[in-house]
């Protein structure tokens, strides 16, 4: 999902996730929107950009929150849950198992973002919504995360919707682009089709592919 600041990308994601009522029209997501609690959490994972502060909470415990829909009433973790937690951290670049024992608040904003993405992966949902998931990441980790999300979509059949300003990476790695143009609605198509239709110039008010002219 691409578009200039203020066009409603975050609002749309939060609406799809059920965090706020629709400003108009209807939201008909799959799965059934009537699902609540654990059952809803088994179907959709959400990663937002808000900075979270979790005092005295370890990285392991943050990622373990993604296993909540599958745990017993007492919240106990099985060996399989622990395997999924470790695997989720490895997928976002935390290969050292000692990282799980460290406190969440001891990490940089970029590391926290990767931890929250690991939490969403541990949730094992068919739908993942992410608002600016690479906002605080350096280039290698931006590429790592977006490649991982593309892999989940292609190899596991997950629906992954990302709001981002990473235009170059989005065009290279996305199957389809949802382009939001202020006052003119949205377009959904491949990156190449949108480029040929001049849609990006209309959305951003300038030729973003030739910012210096020529």
PDB file of N, CA and C in Angstrom, residues 25-85:
ATOM      1  N   UNK A  25     -18.860   3.066   4.118  1.00  0.00           N
ATOM      2  CA  UNK A  25     -18.877   1.778   3.435  1.00  0.00           C
ATOM      3  C   UNK A  25     -18.810   0.611   4.402  1.00  0.00           C
ATOM      4  N   UNK A  26     -18.385  -0.541   3.891  1.00  0.00           N
ATOM      5  CA  UNK A  26     -18.328  -1.749   4.686  1.00  0.00           C
ATOM      6  C   UNK A  26     -16.960  -2.401   4.541  1.00  0.00           C
ATOM      7  N   UNK A  27     -16.559  -3.073   5.588  1.00  0.00           N
ATOM      8  CA  UNK A  27     -15.349  -3.892   5.547  1.00  0.00           C
ATOM      9  C   UNK A  27     -15.785  -5.344   5.599  1.00  0.00           C
ATOM     10  N   UNK A  28     -15.438  -6.083   4.560  1.00  0.00           N
ATOM     11  CA  UNK A  28     -15.826  -7.492   4.498  1.00  0.00           C
ATOM     12  C   UNK A  28     -14.577  -8.348   4.361  1.00  0.00           C
ATOM     13  N   UNK A  29     -13.819  -8.462   5.434  1.00  0.00           N
ATOM     14  CA  UNK A  29     -12.599  -9.259   5.338  1.00  0.00           C
ATOM     15  C   UNK A  29     -12.904 -10.735   5.381  1.00  0.00           C
ATOM     16  N   UNK A  30     -12.000 -11.502   4.903  1.00  0.00           N
ATOM     17  CA  UNK A  30     -12.009 -12.944   5.097  1.00  0.00           C
ATOM     18  C   UNK A  30     -10.833 -13.204   6.038  1.00  0.00           C
ATOM     19  N   UNK A  31     -11.048 -13.651   7.241  1.00  0.00           N
ATOM     20  CA  UNK A  31     -12.146 -14.466   7.737  1.00  0.00           C
ATOM     21  C   UNK A  31     -13.369 -13.677   8.194  1.00  0.00           C
ATOM     22  N   UNK A  32     -14.311 -14.437   8.735  1.00  0.00           N
ATOM     23  CA  UNK A  32     -15.561 -13.903   9.256  1.00  0.00           C
ATOM     24  C   UNK A  32     -15.300 -12.802  10.278  1.00  0.00           C
ATOM     25  N   UNK A  33     -15.795 -11.569  10.038  1.00  0.00           N
ATOM     26  CA  UNK A  33     -15.548 -10.480  10.971  1.00  0.00           C
ATOM     27  C   UNK A  33     -16.229 -10.668  12.324  1.00  0.00           C
ATOM     28  N   UNK A  34     -17.124 -11.655  12.427  1.00  0.00           N
ATOM     29  CA  UNK A  34     -17.795 -11.901  13.703  1.00  0.00           C
ATOM     30  C   UNK A  34     -16.895 -12.648  14.688  1.00  0.00           C
ATOM     31  N   UNK A  35     -15.764 -13.170  14.205  1.00  0.00           N
ATOM     32  CA  UNK A  35     -14.857 -13.876  15.102  1.00  0.00           C
ATOM     33  C   UNK A  35     -14.264 -12.909  16.113  1.00  0.00           C
ATOM     34  N   UNK A  36     -14.137 -13.354  17.344  1.00  0.00           N
ATOM     35  CA  UNK A  36     -13.608 -12.519  18.407  1.00  0.00           C
ATOM     36  C   UNK A  36     -12.505 -13.257  19.159  1.00  0.00           C
ATOM     37  N   UNK A  37     -11.747 -12.482  19.941  1.00  0.00           N
ATOM     38  CA  UNK A  37     -10.772 -13.061  20.855  1.00  0.00           C
ATOM     39  C   UNK A  37      -9.772 -13.974  20.184  1.00  0.00           C
ATOM     40  N   UNK A  38      -9.585 -15.144  20.764  1.00  0.00           N
ATOM     41  CA  UNK A  38      -8.573 -16.091  20.281  1.00  0.00           C
ATOM     42  C   UNK A  38      -8.822 -16.496  18.836  1.00  0.00           C
ATOM     43  N   UNK A  39     -10.086 -16.713  18.471  1.00  0.00           N
ATOM     44  CA  UNK A  39     -10.381 -17.169  17.116  1.00  0.00           C
ATOM     45  C   UNK A  39     -10.022 -16.104  16.090  1.00  0.00           C
ATOM     46  N   UNK A  40     -10.277 -14.846  16.416  1.00  0.00           N
ATOM     47  CA  UNK A  40      -9.894 -13.759  15.513  1.00  0.00           C
ATOM     48  C   UNK A  40      -8.380 -13.652  15.420  1.00  0.00           C
ATOM     49  N   UNK A  41      -7.695 -13.853  16.547  1.00  0.00           N
ATOM     50  CA  UNK A  41      -6.235 -13.746  16.589  1.00  0.00           C
ATOM     51  C   UNK A  41      -5.560 -14.887  15.841  1.00  0.00           C
ATOM     52  N   UNK A  42      -6.274 -15.964  15.567  1.00  0.00           N
ATOM     53  CA  UNK A  42      -5.717 -17.056  14.769  1.00  0.00           C
ATOM     54  C   UNK A  42      -5.789 -16.748  13.273  1.00  0.00           C
ATOM     55  N   UNK A  43      -6.532 -15.705  12.916  1.00  0.00           N
ATOM     56  CA  UNK A  43      -6.764 -15.403  11.507  1.00  0.00           C
ATOM     57  C   UNK A  43      -5.998 -14.187  11.001  1.00  0.00           C
ATOM     58  N   UNK A  44      -5.736 -13.206  11.887  1.00  0.00           N
ATOM     59  CA  UNK A  44      -5.112 -11.970  11.429  1.00  0.00           C
ATOM     60  C   UNK A  44      -4.113 -11.456  12.449  1.00  0.00           C
ATOM     61  N   UNK A  45      -2.899 -11.137  11.979  1.00  0.00           N
ATOM     62  CA  UNK A  45      -1.873 -10.518  12.820  1.00  0.00           C
ATOM     63  C   UNK A  45      -1.641  -9.094  12.349  1.00  0.00           C
ATOM     64  N   UNK A  46      -1.312  -8.208  13.294  1.00  0.00           N
ATOM     65  CA  UNK A  46      -1.155  -6.793  12.982  1.00  0.00           C
ATOM     66  C   UNK A  46       0.116  -6.259  13.614  1.00  0.00           C
ATOM     67  N   UNK A  47       0.912  -5.532  12.818  1.00  0.00           N
ATOM     68  CA  UNK A  47       2.114  -4.862  13.320  1.00  0.00           C
ATOM     69  C   UNK A  47       1.972  -3.382  13.024  1.00  0.00           C
ATOM     70  N   UNK A  48       1.928  -2.558  14.077  1.00  0.00           N
ATOM     71  CA  UNK A  48       1.765  -1.118  13.927  1.00  0.00           C
ATOM     72  C   UNK A  48       3.084  -0.402  14.164  1.00  0.00           C
ATOM     73  N   UNK A  49       3.094   0.903  13.872  1.00  0.00           N
ATOM     74  CA  UNK A  49       4.332   1.673  14.008  1.00  0.00           C
ATOM     75  C   UNK A  49       4.481   2.309  15.385  1.00  0.00           C
ATOM     76  N   UNK A  50       3.421   2.289  16.209  1.00  0.00           N
ATOM     77  CA  UNK A  50       3.518   2.931  17.514  1.00  0.00           C
ATOM     78  C   UNK A  50       4.666   2.346  18.322  1.00  0.00           C
ATOM     79  N   UNK A  51       5.441   3.218  18.940  1.00  0.00           N
ATOM     80  CA  UNK A  51       6.538   2.755  19.775  1.00  0.00           C
ATOM     81  C   UNK A  51       5.995   2.208  21.078  1.00  0.00           C
ATOM     82  N   UNK A  52       6.381   1.000  21.408  1.00  0.00           N
ATOM     83  CA  UNK A  52       5.896   0.351  22.620  1.00  0.00           C
ATOM     84  C   UNK A  52       6.991   0.317  23.670  1.00  0.00           C
ATOM     85  N   UNK A  53       6.592   0.497  24.908  1.00  0.00           N
ATOM     86  CA  UNK A  53       7.521   0.387  26.023  1.00  0.00           C
ATOM     87  C   UNK A  53       7.037  -0.733  26.928  1.00  0.00           C
ATOM     88  N   UNK A  54       7.846  -1.771  27.068  1.00  0.00           N
ATOM     89  CA  UNK A  54       7.479  -2.918  27.897  1.00  0.00           C
ATOM     90  C   UNK A  54       8.567  -3.142  28.936  1.00  0.00           C
ATOM     91  N   UNK A  55       8.432  -2.498  30.072  1.00  0.00           N
ATOM     92  CA  UNK A  55       9.415  -2.631  31.135  1.00  0.00           C
ATOM     93  C   UNK A  55       9.433  -4.057  31.670  1.00  0.00           C
ATOM     94  N   UNK A  56      10.631  -4.568  31.892  1.00  0.00           N
ATOM     95  CA  UNK A  56      10.823  -5.891  32.513  1.00  0.00           C
ATOM     96  C   UNK A  56      10.161  -7.014  31.719  1.00  0.00           C
ATOM     97  N   UNK A  57      10.054  -6.817  30.410  1.00  0.00           N
ATOM     98  CA  UNK A  57       9.513  -7.861  29.541  1.00  0.00           C
ATOM     99  C   UNK A  57      10.612  -8.318  28.594  1.00  0.00           C
ATOM    100  N   UNK A  58      10.877  -9.604  28.570  1.00  0.00           N
ATOM    101  CA  UNK A  58      11.947 -10.107  27.716  1.00  0.00           C
ATOM    102  C   UNK A  58      11.484 -10.223  26.265  1.00  0.00           C
ATOM    103  N   UNK A  59      12.456 -10.308  25.380  1.00  0.00           N
ATOM    104  CA  UNK A  59      12.158 -10.516  23.967  1.00  0.00           C
ATOM    105  C   UNK A  59      11.357 -11.808  23.791  1.00  0.00           C
ATOM    106  N   UNK A  60      11.749 -12.834  24.495  1.00  0.00           N
ATOM    107  CA  UNK A  60      11.023 -14.110  24.424  1.00  0.00           C
ATOM    108  C   UNK A  60       9.557 -13.919  24.760  1.00  0.00           C
ATOM    109  N   UNK A  61       9.272 -13.176  25.826  1.00  0.00           N
ATOM    110  CA  UNK A  61       7.886 -13.018  26.269  1.00  0.00           C
ATOM    111  C   UNK A  61       7.074 -12.177  25.287  1.00  0.00           C
ATOM    112  N   UNK A  62       7.721 -11.215  24.625  1.00  0.00           N
ATOM    113  CA  UNK A  62       7.014 -10.419  23.621  1.00  0.00           C
ATOM    114  C   UNK A  62       6.601 -11.306  22.450  1.00  0.00           C
ATOM    115  N   UNK A  63       7.543 -12.094  21.942  1.00  0.00           N
ATOM    116  CA  UNK A  63       7.230 -12.977  20.814  1.00  0.00           C
ATOM    117  C   UNK A  63       6.238 -14.059  21.230  1.00  0.00           C
ATOM    118  N   UNK A  64       6.336 -14.501  22.476  1.00  0.00           N
ATOM    119  CA  UNK A  64       5.417 -15.532  22.988  1.00  0.00           C
ATOM    120  C   UNK A  64       3.971 -15.054  23.000  1.00  0.00           C
ATOM    121  N   UNK A  65       3.757 -13.740  23.048  1.00  0.00           N
ATOM    122  CA  UNK A  65       2.391 -13.207  22.985  1.00  0.00           C
ATOM    123  C   UNK A  65       1.694 -13.648  21.701  1.00  0.00           C
ATOM    124  N   UNK A  66       2.481 -13.878  20.645  1.00  0.00           N
ATOM    125  CA  UNK A  66       1.904 -14.347  19.398  1.00  0.00           C
ATOM    126  C   UNK A  66       1.331 -15.750  19.489  1.00  0.00           C
ATOM    127  N   UNK A  67       1.738 -16.496  20.514  1.00  0.00           N
ATOM    128  CA  UNK A  67       1.226 -17.857  20.692  1.00  0.00           C
ATOM    129  C   UNK A  67      -0.023 -17.899  21.575  1.00  0.00           C
ATOM    130  N   UNK A  68      -0.440 -16.738  22.090  1.00  0.00           N
ATOM    131  CA  UNK A  68      -1.596 -16.674  22.989  1.00  0.00           C
ATOM    132  C   UNK A  68      -2.830 -17.398  22.447  1.00  0.00           C
ATOM    133  N   UNK A  69      -3.175 -17.238  21.143  1.00  0.00           N
ATOM    134  CA  UNK A  69      -4.402 -17.895  20.658  1.00  0.00           C
ATOM    135  C   UNK A  69      -4.362 -19.413  20.750  1.00  0.00           C
ATOM    136  N   UNK A  70      -3.176 -19.981  20.905  1.00  0.00           N
ATOM    137  CA  UNK A  70      -3.040 -21.438  20.838  1.00  0.00           C
ATOM    138  C   UNK A  70      -2.736 -22.075  22.195  1.00  0.00           C
ATOM    139  N   UNK A  71      -2.523 -21.257  23.219  1.00  0.00           N
ATOM    140  CA  UNK A  71      -2.142 -21.804  24.520  1.00  0.00           C
ATOM    141  C   UNK A  71      -3.358 -22.259  25.310  1.00  0.00           C
ATOM    142  N   UNK A  72      -3.092 -22.969  26.385  1.00  0.00           N
ATOM    143  CA  UNK A  72      -4.158 -23.422  27.265  1.00  0.00           C
ATOM    144  C   UNK A  72      -4.711 -22.249  28.066  1.00  0.00           C
ATOM    145  N   UNK A  73      -5.722 -22.518  28.865  1.00  0.00           N
ATOM    146  CA  UNK A  73      -6.343 -21.484  29.700  1.00  0.00           C
ATOM    147  C   UNK A  73      -5.316 -20.832  30.619  1.00  0.00           C
ATOM    148  N   UNK A  74      -4.345 -21.608  31.064  1.00  0.00           N
ATOM    149  CA  UNK A  74      -3.326 -21.091  31.968  1.00  0.00           C
ATOM    150  C   UNK A  74      -2.179 -20.413  31.225  1.00  0.00           C
ATOM    151  N   UNK A  75      -2.205 -20.498  29.904  1.00  0.00           N
ATOM    152  CA  UNK A  75      -1.198 -19.800  29.111  1.00  0.00           C
ATOM    153  C   UNK A  75       0.149 -20.497  29.018  1.00  0.00           C
ATOM    154  N   UNK A  76       0.198 -21.782  29.333  1.00  0.00           N
ATOM    155  CA  UNK A  76       1.462 -22.505  29.288  1.00  0.00           C
ATOM    156  C   UNK A  76       1.938 -22.722  27.867  1.00  0.00           C
ATOM    157  N   UNK A  77       3.260 -22.677  27.671  1.00  0.00           N
ATOM    158  CA  UNK A  77       3.860 -22.882  26.355  1.00  0.00           C
ATOM    159  C   UNK A  77       4.369 -24.308  26.223  1.00  0.00           C
ATOM    160  N   UNK A  78       4.083 -24.937  25.101  1.00  0.00           N
ATOM    161  CA  UNK A  78       4.571 -26.277  24.823  1.00  0.00           C
ATOM    162  C   UNK A  78       5.944 -26.210  24.159  1.00  0.00           C
ATOM    163  N   UNK A  79       6.564 -27.358  23.982  1.00  0.00           N
ATOM    164  CA  UNK A  79       7.838 -27.402  23.255  1.00  0.00           C
ATOM    165  C   UNK A  79       7.666 -26.886  21.828  1.00  0.00           C
ATOM    166  N   UNK A  80       6.513 -27.171  21.221  1.00  0.00           N
ATOM    167  CA  UNK A  80       6.244 -26.695  19.872  1.00  0.00           C
ATOM    168  C   UNK A  80       6.132 -25.176  19.850  1.00  0.00           C
ATOM    169  N   UNK A  81       5.480 -24.606  20.859  1.00  0.00           N
ATOM    170  CA  UNK A  81       5.396 -23.143  20.959  1.00  0.00           C
ATOM    171  C   UNK A  81       6.791 -22.538  21.053  1.00  0.00           C
ATOM    172  N   UNK A  82       7.651 -23.141  21.869  1.00  0.00           N
ATOM    173  CA  UNK A  82       9.008 -22.625  22.041  1.00  0.00           C
ATOM    174  C   UNK A  82       9.798 -22.713  20.739  1.00  0.00           C
ATOM    175  N   UNK A  83       9.571 -23.781  19.994  1.00  0.00           N
ATOM    176  CA  UNK A  83      10.253 -23.926  18.701  1.00  0.00           C
ATOM    177  C   UNK A  83       9.823 -22.821  17.745  1.00  0.00           C
ATOM    178  N   UNK A  84       8.526 -22.532  17.718  1.00  0.00           N
ATOM    179  CA  UNK A  84       7.998 -21.498  16.823  1.00  0.00           C
ATOM    180  C   UNK A  84       8.532 -20.127  17.213  1.00  0.00           C
ATOM    181  N   UNK A  85       8.643 -19.851  18.512  1.00  0.00           N
ATOM    182  CA  UNK A  85       9.180 -18.574  18.998  1.00  0.00           C
ATOM    183  C   UNK A  85      10.629 -18.408  18.540  1.00  0.00           C
TER     184      UNK A  85
END
